[in-house]
Coordinates of C-alpha atoms and ligand atoms in Angstrom, one line a residue:
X1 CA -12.9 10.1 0.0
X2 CA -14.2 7.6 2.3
X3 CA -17.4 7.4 3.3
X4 CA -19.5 4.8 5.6
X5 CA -23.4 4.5 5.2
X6 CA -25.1 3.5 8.4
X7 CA -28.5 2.2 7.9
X8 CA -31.3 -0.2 9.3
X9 CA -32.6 -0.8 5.3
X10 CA -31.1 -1.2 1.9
X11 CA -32.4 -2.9 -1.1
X12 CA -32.0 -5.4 -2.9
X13 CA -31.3 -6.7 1.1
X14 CA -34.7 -5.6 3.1
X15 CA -37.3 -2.9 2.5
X16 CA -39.8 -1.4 4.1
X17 CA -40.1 1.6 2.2
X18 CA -38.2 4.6 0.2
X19 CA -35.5 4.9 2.7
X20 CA -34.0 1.6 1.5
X21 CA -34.2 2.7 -2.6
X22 CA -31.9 5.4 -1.7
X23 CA -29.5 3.7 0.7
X24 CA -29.8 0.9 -1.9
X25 CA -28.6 3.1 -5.0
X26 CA -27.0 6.3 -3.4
X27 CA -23.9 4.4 -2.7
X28 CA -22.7 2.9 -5.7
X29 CA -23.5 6.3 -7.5
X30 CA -20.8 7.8 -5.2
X31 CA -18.7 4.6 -5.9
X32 CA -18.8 5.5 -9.6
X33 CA -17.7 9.0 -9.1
X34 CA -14.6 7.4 -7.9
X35 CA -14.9 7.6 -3.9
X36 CA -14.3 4.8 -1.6
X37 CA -17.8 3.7 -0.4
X38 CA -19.0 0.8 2.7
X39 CA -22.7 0.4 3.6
X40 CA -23.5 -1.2 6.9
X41 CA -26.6 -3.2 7.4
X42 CA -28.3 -4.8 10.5
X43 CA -28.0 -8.6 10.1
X44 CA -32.5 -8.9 10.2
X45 CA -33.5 -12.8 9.3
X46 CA -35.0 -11.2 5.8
X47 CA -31.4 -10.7 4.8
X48 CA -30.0 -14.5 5.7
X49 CA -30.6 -15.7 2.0
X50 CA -28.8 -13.2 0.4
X51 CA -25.7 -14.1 2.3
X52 CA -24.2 -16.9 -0.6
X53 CA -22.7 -20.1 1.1
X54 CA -20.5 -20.1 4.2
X55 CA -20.3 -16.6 6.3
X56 CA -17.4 -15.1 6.6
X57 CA -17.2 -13.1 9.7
X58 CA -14.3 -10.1 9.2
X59 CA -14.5 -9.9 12.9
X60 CA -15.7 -12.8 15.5
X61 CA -16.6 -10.8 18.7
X62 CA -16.8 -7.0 19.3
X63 CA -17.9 -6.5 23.2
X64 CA -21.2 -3.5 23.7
X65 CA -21.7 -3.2 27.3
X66 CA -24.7 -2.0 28.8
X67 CA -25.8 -1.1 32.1
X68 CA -25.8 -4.5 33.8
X69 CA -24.7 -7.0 30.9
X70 CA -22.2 -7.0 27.5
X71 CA -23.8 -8.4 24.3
X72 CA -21.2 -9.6 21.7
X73 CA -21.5 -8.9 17.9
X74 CA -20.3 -10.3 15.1
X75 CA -19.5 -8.5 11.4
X76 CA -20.3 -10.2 8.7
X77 CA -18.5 -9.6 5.0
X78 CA -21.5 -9.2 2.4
X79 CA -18.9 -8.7 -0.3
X80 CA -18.5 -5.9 -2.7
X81 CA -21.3 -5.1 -5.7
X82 CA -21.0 -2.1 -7.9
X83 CA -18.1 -0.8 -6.6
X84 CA -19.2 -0.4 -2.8
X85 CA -18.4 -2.9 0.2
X86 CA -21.2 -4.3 2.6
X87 CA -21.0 -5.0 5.7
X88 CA -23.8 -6.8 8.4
X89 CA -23.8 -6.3 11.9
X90 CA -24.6 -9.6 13.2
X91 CA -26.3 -10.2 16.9
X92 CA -28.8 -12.5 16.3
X93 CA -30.9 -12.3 19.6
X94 CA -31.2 -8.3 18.6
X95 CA -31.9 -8.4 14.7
X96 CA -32.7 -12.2 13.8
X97 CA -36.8 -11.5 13.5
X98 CA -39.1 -11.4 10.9
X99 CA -39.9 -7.8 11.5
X100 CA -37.1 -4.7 11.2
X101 CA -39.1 -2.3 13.9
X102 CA -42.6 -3.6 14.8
X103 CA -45.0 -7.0 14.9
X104 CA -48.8 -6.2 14.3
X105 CA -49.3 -5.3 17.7
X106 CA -46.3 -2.5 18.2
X107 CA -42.9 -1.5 18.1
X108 CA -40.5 -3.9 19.6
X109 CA -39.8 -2.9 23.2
X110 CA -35.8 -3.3 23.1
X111 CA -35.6 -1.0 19.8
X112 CA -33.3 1.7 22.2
X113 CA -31.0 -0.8 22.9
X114 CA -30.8 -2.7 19.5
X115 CA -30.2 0.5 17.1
X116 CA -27.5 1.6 20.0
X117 CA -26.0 -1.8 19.3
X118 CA -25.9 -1.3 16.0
X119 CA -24.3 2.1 15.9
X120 CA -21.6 1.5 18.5
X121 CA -20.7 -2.0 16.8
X122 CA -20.1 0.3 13.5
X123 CA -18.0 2.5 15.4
X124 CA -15.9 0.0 16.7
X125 CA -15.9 -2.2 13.4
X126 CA -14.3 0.8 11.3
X127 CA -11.5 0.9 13.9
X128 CA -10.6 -2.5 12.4
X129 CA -11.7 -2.5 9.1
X130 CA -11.0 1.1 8.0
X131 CA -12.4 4.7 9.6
X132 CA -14.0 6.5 6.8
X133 CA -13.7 10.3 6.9
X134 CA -17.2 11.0 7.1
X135 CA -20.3 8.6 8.6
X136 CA -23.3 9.1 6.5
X137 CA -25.9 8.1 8.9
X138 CA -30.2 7.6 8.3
X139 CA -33.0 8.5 10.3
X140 CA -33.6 8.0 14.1
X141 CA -32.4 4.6 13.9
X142 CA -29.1 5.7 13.0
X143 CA -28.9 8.7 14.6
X144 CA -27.3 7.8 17.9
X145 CA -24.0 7.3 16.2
X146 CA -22.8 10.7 15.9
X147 CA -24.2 11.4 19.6
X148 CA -21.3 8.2 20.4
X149 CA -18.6 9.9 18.6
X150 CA -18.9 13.1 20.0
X151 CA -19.5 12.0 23.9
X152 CA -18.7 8.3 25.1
X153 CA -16.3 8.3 21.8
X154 CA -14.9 11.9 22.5
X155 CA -11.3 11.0 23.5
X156 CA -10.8 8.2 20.8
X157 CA -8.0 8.9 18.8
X158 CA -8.6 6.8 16.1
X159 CA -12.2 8.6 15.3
X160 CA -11.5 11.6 16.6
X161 CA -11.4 13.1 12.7
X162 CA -14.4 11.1 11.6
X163 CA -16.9 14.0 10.7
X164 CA -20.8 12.9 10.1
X165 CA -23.7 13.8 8.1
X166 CA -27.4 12.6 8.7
X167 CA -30.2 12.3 6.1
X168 CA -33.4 12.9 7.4
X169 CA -35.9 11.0 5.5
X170 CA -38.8 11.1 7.6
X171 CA -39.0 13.5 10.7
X172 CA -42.0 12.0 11.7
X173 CA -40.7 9.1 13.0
X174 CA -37.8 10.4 15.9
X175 CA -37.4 7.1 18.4
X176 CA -38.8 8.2 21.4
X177 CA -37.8 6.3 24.3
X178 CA -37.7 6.8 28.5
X179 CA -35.3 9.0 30.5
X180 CA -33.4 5.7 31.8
X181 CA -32.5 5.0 28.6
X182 CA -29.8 7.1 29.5
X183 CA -28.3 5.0 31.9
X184 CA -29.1 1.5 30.3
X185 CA -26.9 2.7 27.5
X186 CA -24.6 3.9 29.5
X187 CA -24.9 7.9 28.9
X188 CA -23.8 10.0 31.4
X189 CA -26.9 12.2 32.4
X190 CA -25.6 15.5 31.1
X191 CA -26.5 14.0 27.4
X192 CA -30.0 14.0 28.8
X193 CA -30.8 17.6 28.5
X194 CA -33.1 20.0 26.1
X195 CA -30.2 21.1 24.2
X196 CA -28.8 17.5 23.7
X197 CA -31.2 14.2 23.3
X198 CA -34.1 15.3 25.6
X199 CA -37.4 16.2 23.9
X200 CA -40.0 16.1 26.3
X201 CA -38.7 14.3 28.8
X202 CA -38.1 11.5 26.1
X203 CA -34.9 10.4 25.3
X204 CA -34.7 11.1 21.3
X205 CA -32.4 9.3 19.1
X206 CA -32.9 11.7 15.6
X207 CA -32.9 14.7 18.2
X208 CA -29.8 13.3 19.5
X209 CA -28.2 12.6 15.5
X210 CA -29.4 16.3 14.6
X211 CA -27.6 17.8 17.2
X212 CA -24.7 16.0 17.3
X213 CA -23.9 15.4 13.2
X214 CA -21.6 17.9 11.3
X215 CA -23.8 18.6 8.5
X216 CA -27.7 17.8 7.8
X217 CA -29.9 17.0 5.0
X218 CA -32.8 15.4 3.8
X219 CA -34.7 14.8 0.5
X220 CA -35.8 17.6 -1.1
X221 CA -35.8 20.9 -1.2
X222 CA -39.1 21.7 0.2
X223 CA -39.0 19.5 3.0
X224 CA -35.8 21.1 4.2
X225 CA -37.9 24.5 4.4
X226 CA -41.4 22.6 5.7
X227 CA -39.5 21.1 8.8
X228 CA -38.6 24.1 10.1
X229 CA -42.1 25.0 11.1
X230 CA -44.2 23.9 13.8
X231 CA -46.6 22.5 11.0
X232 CA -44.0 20.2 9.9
X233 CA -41.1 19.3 12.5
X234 CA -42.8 16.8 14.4
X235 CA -41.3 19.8 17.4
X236 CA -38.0 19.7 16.3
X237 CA -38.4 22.7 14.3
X238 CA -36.7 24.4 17.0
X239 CA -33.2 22.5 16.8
X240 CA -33.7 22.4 13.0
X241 CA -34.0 26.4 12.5
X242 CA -30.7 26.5 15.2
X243 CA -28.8 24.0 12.7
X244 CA -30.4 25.4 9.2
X245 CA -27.0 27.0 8.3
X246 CA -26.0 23.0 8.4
X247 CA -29.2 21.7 6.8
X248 CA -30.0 21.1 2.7
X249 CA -32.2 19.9 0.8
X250 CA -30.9 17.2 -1.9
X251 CA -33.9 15.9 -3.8
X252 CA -33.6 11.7 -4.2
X253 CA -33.0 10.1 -7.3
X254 CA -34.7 7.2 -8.6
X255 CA -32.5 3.9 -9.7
X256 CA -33.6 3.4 -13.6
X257 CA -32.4 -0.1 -13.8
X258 CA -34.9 -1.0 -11.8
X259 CA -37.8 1.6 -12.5
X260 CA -37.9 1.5 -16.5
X261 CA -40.8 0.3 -18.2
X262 CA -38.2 0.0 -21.1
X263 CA -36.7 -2.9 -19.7
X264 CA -38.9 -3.9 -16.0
X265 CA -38.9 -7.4 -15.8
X266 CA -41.9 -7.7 -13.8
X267 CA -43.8 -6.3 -16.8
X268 CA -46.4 -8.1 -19.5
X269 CA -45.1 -5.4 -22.0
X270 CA -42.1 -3.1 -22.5
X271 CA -42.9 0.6 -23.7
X272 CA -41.3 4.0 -23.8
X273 CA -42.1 7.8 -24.4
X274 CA -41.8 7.1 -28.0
X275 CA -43.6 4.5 -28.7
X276 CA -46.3 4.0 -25.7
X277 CA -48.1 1.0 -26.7
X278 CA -47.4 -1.5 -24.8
X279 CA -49.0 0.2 -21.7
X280 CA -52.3 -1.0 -22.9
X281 CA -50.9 -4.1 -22.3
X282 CA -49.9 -3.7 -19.1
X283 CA -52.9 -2.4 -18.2
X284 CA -54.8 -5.7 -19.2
X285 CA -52.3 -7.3 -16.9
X286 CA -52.5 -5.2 -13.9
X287 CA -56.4 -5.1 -14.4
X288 CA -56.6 -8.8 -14.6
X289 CA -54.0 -9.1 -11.9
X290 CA -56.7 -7.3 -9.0
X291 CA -59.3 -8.8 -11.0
X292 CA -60.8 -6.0 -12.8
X293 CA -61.2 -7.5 -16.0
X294 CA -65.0 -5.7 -16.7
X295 CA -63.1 -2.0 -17.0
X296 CA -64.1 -0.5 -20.3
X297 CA -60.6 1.1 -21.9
X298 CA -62.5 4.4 -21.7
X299 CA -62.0 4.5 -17.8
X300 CA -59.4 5.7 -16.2
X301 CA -57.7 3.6 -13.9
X302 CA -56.3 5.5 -10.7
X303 CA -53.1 3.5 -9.0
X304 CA -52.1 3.7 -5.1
X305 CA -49.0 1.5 -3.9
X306 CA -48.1 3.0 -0.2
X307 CA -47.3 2.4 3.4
X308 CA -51.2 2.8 4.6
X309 CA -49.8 5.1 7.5
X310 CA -51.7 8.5 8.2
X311 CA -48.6 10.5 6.8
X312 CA -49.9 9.1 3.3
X313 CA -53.4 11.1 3.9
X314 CA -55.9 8.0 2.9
X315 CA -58.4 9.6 5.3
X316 CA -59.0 12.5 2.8
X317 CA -59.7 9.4 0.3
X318 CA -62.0 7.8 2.7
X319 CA -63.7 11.2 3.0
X320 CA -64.2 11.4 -0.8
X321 CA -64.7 7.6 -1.5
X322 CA -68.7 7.8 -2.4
X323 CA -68.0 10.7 -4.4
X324 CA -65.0 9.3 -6.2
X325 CA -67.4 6.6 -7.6
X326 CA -70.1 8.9 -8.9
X327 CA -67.4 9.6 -11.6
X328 CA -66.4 6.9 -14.1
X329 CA -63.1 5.7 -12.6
X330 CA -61.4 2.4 -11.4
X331 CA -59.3 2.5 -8.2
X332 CA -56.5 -0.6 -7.1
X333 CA -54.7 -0.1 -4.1
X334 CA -51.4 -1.7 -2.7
X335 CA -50.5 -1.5 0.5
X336 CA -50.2 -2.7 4.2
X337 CA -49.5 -0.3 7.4
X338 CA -52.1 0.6 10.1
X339 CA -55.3 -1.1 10.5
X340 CA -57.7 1.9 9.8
X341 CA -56.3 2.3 5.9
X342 CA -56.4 -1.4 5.8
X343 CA -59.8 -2.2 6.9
X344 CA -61.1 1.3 4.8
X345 CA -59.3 0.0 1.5
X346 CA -60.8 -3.4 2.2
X347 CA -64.2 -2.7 3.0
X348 CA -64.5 -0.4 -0.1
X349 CA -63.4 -2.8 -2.4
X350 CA -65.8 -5.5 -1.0
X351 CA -68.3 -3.1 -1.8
X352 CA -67.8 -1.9 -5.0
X353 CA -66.4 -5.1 -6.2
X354 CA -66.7 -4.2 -10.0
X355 CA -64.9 -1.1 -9.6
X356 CA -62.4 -0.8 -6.9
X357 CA -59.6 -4.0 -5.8
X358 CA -57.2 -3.9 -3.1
X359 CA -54.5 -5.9 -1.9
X360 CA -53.1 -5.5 1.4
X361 CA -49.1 -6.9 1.1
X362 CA -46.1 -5.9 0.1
X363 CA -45.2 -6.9 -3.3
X364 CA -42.3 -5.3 -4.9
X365 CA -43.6 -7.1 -8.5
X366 CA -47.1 -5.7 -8.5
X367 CA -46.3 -2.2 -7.4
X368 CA -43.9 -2.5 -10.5
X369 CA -47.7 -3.3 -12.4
X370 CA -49.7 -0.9 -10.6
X371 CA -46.8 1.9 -11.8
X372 CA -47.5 0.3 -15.2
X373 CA -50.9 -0.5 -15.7
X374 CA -52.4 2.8 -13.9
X375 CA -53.4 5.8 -15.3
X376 CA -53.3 8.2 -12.6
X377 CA -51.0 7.6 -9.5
X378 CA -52.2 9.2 -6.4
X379 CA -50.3 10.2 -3.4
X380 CA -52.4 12.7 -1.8
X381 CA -50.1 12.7 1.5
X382 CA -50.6 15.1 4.6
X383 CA -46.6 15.5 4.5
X384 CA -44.0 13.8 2.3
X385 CA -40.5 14.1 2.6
X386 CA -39.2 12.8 -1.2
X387 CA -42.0 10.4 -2.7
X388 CA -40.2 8.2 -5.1
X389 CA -43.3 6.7 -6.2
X390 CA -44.4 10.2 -7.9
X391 CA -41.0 10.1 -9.4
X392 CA -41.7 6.3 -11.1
X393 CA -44.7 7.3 -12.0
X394 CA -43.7 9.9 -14.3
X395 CA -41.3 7.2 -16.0
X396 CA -44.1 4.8 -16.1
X397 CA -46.7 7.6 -18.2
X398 CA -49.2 6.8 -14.6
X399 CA -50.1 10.9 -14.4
X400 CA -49.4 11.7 -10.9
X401 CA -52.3 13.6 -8.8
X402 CA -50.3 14.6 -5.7
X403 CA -51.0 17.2 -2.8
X404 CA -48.5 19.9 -2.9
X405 CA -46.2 19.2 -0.1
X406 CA -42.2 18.1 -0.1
X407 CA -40.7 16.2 -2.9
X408 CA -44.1 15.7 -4.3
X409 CA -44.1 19.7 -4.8
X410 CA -40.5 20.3 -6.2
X411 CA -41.2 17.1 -8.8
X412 CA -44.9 17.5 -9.5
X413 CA -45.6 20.7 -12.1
X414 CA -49.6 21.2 -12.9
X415 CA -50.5 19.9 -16.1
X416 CA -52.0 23.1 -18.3
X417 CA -53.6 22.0 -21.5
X418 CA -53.2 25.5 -23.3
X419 CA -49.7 25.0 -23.3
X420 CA -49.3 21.5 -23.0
X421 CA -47.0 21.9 -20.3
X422 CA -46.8 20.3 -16.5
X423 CA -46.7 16.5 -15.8
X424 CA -49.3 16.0 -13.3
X425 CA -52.3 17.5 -10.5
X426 CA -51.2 18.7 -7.4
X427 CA -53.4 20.6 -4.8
X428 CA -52.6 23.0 -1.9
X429 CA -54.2 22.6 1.8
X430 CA -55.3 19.8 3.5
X431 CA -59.1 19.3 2.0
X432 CA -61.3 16.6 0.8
X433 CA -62.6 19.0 -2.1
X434 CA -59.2 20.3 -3.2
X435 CA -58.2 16.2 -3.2
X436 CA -61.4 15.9 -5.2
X437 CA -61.1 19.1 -7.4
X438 CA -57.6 17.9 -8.6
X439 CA -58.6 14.7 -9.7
X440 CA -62.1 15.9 -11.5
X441 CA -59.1 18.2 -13.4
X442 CA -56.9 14.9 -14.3
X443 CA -60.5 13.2 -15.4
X444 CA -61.3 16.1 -17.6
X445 CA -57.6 16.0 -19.1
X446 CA -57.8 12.1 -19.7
X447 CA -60.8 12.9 -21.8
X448 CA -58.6 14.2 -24.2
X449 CA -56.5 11.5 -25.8
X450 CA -54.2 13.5 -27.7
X451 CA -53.3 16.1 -24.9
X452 CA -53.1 13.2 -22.2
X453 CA -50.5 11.5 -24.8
X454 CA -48.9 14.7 -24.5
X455 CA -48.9 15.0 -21.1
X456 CA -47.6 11.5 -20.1
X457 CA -44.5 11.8 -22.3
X458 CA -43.6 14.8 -20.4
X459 CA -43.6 13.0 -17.4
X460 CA -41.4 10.3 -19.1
X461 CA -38.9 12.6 -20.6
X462 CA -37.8 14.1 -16.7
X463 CA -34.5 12.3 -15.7
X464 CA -34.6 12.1 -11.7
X465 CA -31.5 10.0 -12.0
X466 CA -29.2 9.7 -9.4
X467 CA -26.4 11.6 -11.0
X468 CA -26.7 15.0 -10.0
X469 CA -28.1 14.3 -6.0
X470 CA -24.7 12.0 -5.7
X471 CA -22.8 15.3 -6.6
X472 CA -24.7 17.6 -4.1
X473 CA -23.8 14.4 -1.5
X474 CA -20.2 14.5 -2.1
X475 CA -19.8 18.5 -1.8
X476 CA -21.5 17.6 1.3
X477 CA -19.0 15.0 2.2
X478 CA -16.2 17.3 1.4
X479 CA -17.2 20.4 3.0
X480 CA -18.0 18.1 6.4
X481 CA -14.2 16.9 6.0
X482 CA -12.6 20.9 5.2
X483 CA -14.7 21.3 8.5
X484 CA -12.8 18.3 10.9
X485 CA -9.1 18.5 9.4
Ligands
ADP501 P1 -42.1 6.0 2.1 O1 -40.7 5.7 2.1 O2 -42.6 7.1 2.9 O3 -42.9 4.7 2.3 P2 -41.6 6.5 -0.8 O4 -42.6 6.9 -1.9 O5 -40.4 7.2 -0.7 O6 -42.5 6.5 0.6 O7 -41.2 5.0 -1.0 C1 -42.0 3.9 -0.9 C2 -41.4 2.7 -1.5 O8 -41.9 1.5 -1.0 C3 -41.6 2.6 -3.0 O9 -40.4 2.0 -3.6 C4 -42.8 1.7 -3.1 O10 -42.9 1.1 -4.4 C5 -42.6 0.8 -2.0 N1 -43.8 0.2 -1.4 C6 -44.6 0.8 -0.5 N2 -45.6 0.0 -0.2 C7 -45.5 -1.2 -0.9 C8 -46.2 -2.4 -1.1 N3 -47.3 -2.6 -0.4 N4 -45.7 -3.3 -1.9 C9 -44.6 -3.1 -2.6 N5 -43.9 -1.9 -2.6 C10 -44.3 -1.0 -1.7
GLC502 C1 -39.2 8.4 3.8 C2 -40.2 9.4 3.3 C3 -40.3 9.4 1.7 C4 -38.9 9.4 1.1 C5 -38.1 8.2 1.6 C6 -36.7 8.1 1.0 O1 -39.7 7.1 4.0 O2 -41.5 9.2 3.8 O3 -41.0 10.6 1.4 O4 -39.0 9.4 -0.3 O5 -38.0 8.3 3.0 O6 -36.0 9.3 1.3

């Protein structure tokens, strides 16, 4: 089959969180089983030095008109690697800036208008460089292109067989924007109703991509159940419970050449499930790394690497903080995001200098070493879609202690020492205690060196590799196609 990704991330190119793993390794995984894969990729000033030498544009100029101007885009060939074809969408006064959707002090106020330029430029670039039969489109930023196809698009002959899927990874995040965003993107006002893109007299782009796209999923099982409730669908539960017939739940894989301790680069030691000695090593390192030399060996050391965003539920850590440190424990934190976490992780660090360290950046190396060098990994979020964090954790022997919600739930079984079975902590509810209660259990378990051994290698020995999810992907590519022949 064919099949174009659509995407505003995609490691190794930019990052900003989980969404670009997947759209990083999904494709090529689908390449492998033999289909005929092209990702494309907003041309953002982060992804300038990957582009080797001279550009080489495959087209010069595709015309997007809005209401009272055209803008003129350029596609750029990022040439093939591991079987699968990139391509950048290149309009440099939309995407050539340091940030991909915000500066410190907000969102950018033309994101309507540059994620519609981006998915109309990817409609009109496949009619010259190849329709796929299926669009695999990403979030809200990506969801307006199956909203093109079947309205301002509706009559084309060349796309008219395009079918489209769209991942959710995050419903939390739907790009709300004004009612005349209708017109400035040239939308006729019938697309501007409840049962189309309107949600509260916002104009909705993922409303808009789960209404209009042939088939839905998103990353795990649980998720696909959660966000059909009022307690998790960010108010499209509605629309999702009208389209659940359409909607799975395909858990993400992890890319093990990149997350193995066996073989991570960015690591002072290699070590596996058989022979786990090099984590001490690792441990020194990330311990001297945040400057926690003074940690006895006898103390756990609890790792956090996250977008500080209230999704990731840091204010039940704040809430337990004092508590945390009655009990012999060492925290280090990675992360940056909203200024609350930031100034809470930083302020309780400068306080308990000797116990608890913090950095606030992005650092793809050192979250490597905090996966490593940690413990316990916790991710104690108020909702998570997937987690892939969880999921390197287990590979790293870093126990997660997780809140039972989404992927975290379907990948996270409780550790029970009786029959040395389970891989991790996970509580129900969102509580301080229960937070608290679950890691007072994973304290108790480290206590016990032998069953803790135990209890990291069977964390180590899952496989969340990307194998089987590419399978459930294709069926979902083919049934999508059965549907628009
Ligand atoms: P989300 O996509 O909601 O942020 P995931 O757990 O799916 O959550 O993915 C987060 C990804 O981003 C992981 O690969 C994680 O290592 C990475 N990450 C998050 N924050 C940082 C940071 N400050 N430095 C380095 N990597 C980070
Ligand atoms: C989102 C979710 C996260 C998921 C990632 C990749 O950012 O918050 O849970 O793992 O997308 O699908």
């Amino acid at each position: 089959m064919q099949i174009a990704f659509v995407a505003s991330e995609c490691v190794p190119f930019v990052k900003t969180g989980g969404l670009a793993d997947v759209v990083g390794a999904l494709p090529p995984e689908i390449a492998k089983l033999g289909h005929d894969v092209t990702v494309y990729l907003p041309l953002y000033a982060g992804v300038r030095p990957h582009l080797e030498g001279e550009w080489k544009y495959v087209i010069r100029s595709i015309t997007i008109p809005f209401q009272y101007y055209n803008r003129f885009v350029g596609i750029v060939d990022g040439g093939r690697r591991n079987g699968v074809q990139y391509y950048f969408v290149d309009c440099p006064e939309m995407f050539d800036r340091q940030g991909l959707y915000t500066t410190r002090t907000g969102d950018y106020p033309d994101n309507a208008e540059r994620f519609a330029l981006f998915c109309r430029a990817v409609l009109e670039a496949t009619k010259q460089l190849g329709v796929p039969q299926v669009f695999h489109v990403h979030d809200w930023q990506t969801g307006l292109l199956p909203v093109y196809l079947r309205t301002l698009y509706y009559f084309d002959p060349m796309l008219q067989s395009a079918g489209t899927v769209l991942t959710i990874h995050n419903a939390g995040y739907q790009g709300w924007f004004p009612p005349v965003t209708t017109e400035r993107l040239l939308f006729p006002w019938d697309v501007f109703t409840m049962d189309k893109v309107e949600q509260f007299d916002s104009f909705n782009f993922l409303k808009g991509g789960l209404v209009f796209s042939d088939m839905l999923t998103t990353v795990s099982r649980k998720y696909a159940e959660e966000i059909q409730t009022p307690e998790f669908g960010h108010d499209l539960d509605g629309v999702l419970l009208k389209r659940a017939s359409d909607l799975r739940g395909i858990l993400n894989g992890v890319d093990y050449a990149h997350w193995d301790p066996a073989t991570d680069g960015n690591l002072a030691a290699h070590y596996g499930p058989e022979k786990l000695d090099g984590k001490a090593a690792c441990r020194a390192d990330l311990l001297h790394a945040f400057g926690l030399e003074g940690i006895q060996d006898t103390t756990p050391v609890i790792g956090i690497v996250s977008r500080f965003a209230s999704q990731k539920g840091f204010d039940m850590v704040a809430q337990i903080a004092g508590q945390l440190l009655e009990r012999d424990v060492a925290v280090v934190a990675l992360g940056t995001g909203e200024p609350f976490y930031e100034a809470f992780f930083r302020d309780w660090a400068y306080r308990h200098k000797d116990r608890v360290a913090a950095q606030i950046r992005y650092d793809d190396a050192l979250a490597h070493k905090v996966e490593a060098g940690a413990d316990m990994f916790l991710m104690p979020s108020r909702y998570e879609p997937c987690g892939l964090n969880q999921i390197y954790s287990l590979k790293y022997g870093a126990v997660p202690v997780v809140r039972a919600t989404g992927g975290l739930d379907d990948t996270i079984e409780e550790w029970n020492a009786k029959t040395g079975t389970g891989t991790g902590f996970k509580f129900a509810g969102y509580a301080p205690e229960a937070l608290l209660a679950a890691i007072d259990r994973a304290l108790k378990a480290f206590r016990d060196k032998k069953g803790w051994r135990k209890l990291m290698r069977n964390g180590m020995a899952r496989n969340y590799s990307w194998e089987q999810p590419a399978k459930e992907y294709v069926e979902v590519y083919e049934e999508v196609a059965r549907r628009r022949s």
